[in-house]
Amino acid sequence: MGKPMKKPLILAGLMIALSSGTPVFADDDDCYVPMSQWQSRDAARSWAESQGWDVRRIKIDDGCYEIEGYDQSRREIEVKIDPSTFAIVEFEYEDDDDDDDDDDDDDRRNYKKTAPAGPIAPVSPPNNGLFAPASPPNNGLFAPGSKPNNGLFAPGSKPEVITR
């Protein structure tokens, strides 16, 4: 009896979702503005500077302008704005823990690969018995100069198979 009820519920849910006028899986920090209605980047920069922000970069993300820069207190900010009205869609301080995964971009750009000063000395393995030079494991299978005694590798022998 569960199957006949499932289809009407799915159809009802689909009709409600489609009639809402907004995308079903819309992210709350996306902008859905036709490009013909966008204001210029220069206008976005002027608006941001009128807010007292020092603009470092303006890019497009999820259909919004994303402004990276500093506020009046010199805290690093990332602000998404609607490209037609400049309404703030999302505002983040870059030192917050809930930042997007874009944070690591600056770290990768500023990372310099430098070799350590002077020659590199060889590293010895730890003295824990596991890394003795040229010593086989002490498990009875690989005694020096002998073959395993379990018959698994002897010509013509068949391994014992255990099934459960």
XYZ file of C-alpha atoms in Angstrom, residues 69-138:
70
model
C 39.876 44.301 0.882
C 40.015 45.975 4.277
C 37.464 47.813 6.392
C 38.100 51.071 8.290
C 39.760 49.115 11.120
C 42.131 47.423 8.633
C 40.460 44.037 9.168
C 40.515 41.902 6.043
C 37.033 41.525 4.553
C 35.296 39.609 1.793
C 31.926 41.013 0.744
C 29.498 39.675 -1.868
C 27.188 42.295 -3.334
C 24.312 42.237 -5.794
C 25.754 43.535 -9.091
C 22.731 45.689 -9.902
C 21.773 47.220 -6.524
C 25.017 46.739 -4.537
C 22.955 45.226 -1.720
C 25.199 43.177 0.559
C 24.532 39.462 0.068
C 27.292 38.149 2.332
C 29.868 39.847 4.560
C 32.814 38.001 6.097
C 35.864 38.943 8.041
C 38.701 36.876 6.636
C 39.970 35.955 10.102
C 36.670 34.199 10.905
C 36.737 30.398 11.127
C 33.706 29.889 8.863
C 35.356 31.177 5.688
C 34.966 29.470 2.353
C 37.614 27.175 0.995
C 39.101 30.066 -1.015
C 41.209 31.056 2.014
C 44.190 28.973 1.030
C 44.654 30.786 -2.287
C 46.783 33.530 -0.749
C 48.865 31.022 1.197
C 49.673 29.106 -1.986
C 50.588 32.267 -3.893
C 52.894 33.546 -1.147
C 54.578 30.210 -0.437
C 58.189 30.182 -1.528
C 59.966 26.913 -2.096
C 63.450 27.387 -0.709
C 66.119 24.799 -0.052
C 67.613 24.638 3.417
C 70.977 26.299 3.858
C 73.972 23.987 3.515
C 74.191 20.345 2.512
C 71.526 17.896 3.568
C 72.866 15.193 5.872
C 71.592 11.630 5.410
C 69.052 10.555 7.974
C 69.491 7.274 9.819
C 66.508 5.054 10.494
C 65.374 4.794 14.112
C 67.118 2.192 16.248
C 64.028 0.135 17.048
C 64.914 -3.242 15.485
C 62.560 -2.775 12.547
C 65.130 -1.260 10.207
C 68.272 -3.293 10.759
C 70.386 -3.307 7.586
C 69.545 -6.196 5.225
C 67.707 -8.212 7.829
C 64.577 -10.105 6.819
C 61.581 -10.002 9.136
C 61.730 -12.432 12.008
